Amino acid sequence: MKVRTKLYISAVMNIFIFLATTGVVISYFFGNDGEYHIDPLFRFNLFTTDSNILCGVSALIMAVFEIRRLKNNEPVPRWAFILKYTGTCAVVLTFFTVIFFLGPSMGFMQMVFGGTSLYMHFSGPIIAFVSFCFFETAEPLDMKISLTGIIPAVLYGAWYCTEVVFITAENGGWIDFYGFNQGGYWYIAYPIIVLVSFGLCMLVKAVHNSASKKLFKGQ
């Protein structure tokens, strides 16, 4: 596939990611409280919302620079590429957490296929993964860059533990809505989540680099 064709497809997918994510987030303030009747502002305490917003913003930035490249042949800045990778890894973590942990424990119809969850938990992460791994392949990822993918999990995990474990719901913090502190084992759950995130970052890196090598081989 020609480079310009990939740029067109990637730009369209990135614009879709941004618009779809924006539409879903706005809908929270217009009566879309979901299966669990969640307050709109509390949505921003959820990793699902935060990861999708990060991915949506990174997708918009990537689309702007891709359109600029199509017009003026200016390269996409490396920082924009890294940001899109980080956003992609964040929503891939959301996808795997829902599919393998929250879905089985809370129900797939609500968590995966209920209302806007279909996009935020399922189709959005898949589109982000496909766009980054198969259409944004101008350069391969090295290990140093790939480590940026775990930043969302590290930061959110620290925030979650602070609210749930140290502040506690009784003192104005959060209830353990993800169930990561069951039995008081947050100190085990947190490292596991970070390690899972790292593994997923390596998966995204491997798939992306494989597609990138094929691109350069075909040139």
C-alpha angles and dihedrals in degrees: 000000000000120000094240091051090053090049092053093049093045093049091051092048092048093050089050091051091052095046095044093048092047091049093051094048092048090049089062088070094049103059102292100127094150132219092311096045095238121187111248095238092047088059087076089063089063121092089220092064096039095048093048092048090051090049092046093052092046090048092053092050091048091049092052092053092043091054089048090052091050090053103037104013090239113156121249108255115253092234091058090051091050091047091053090050091051092048091048093051090050094056092041087058088050090051095050094043091054096042098046104026118015097034095055093043101040104025132273096237092062100033100040112016103025113112115297090357086084089069101033096045103029126009097033094056091044092052091048091049093049095046094050100039100042108024106029095059103128091125137012122248122246126207094259093058094042091060089067087071092073094055095092092051093047094048097042092045091054091048092048093049091048093052097040104033108026105028094027128196092270090063098044100281128115133290113240092263094163093046093231092135097053109149090006092283097135090127088064098039095051097056090043091055091049091049091049089050090051091050091051090048088055090049092052089045093051095049092044094048092048091055090043092054091051090052093053091042090055094051 
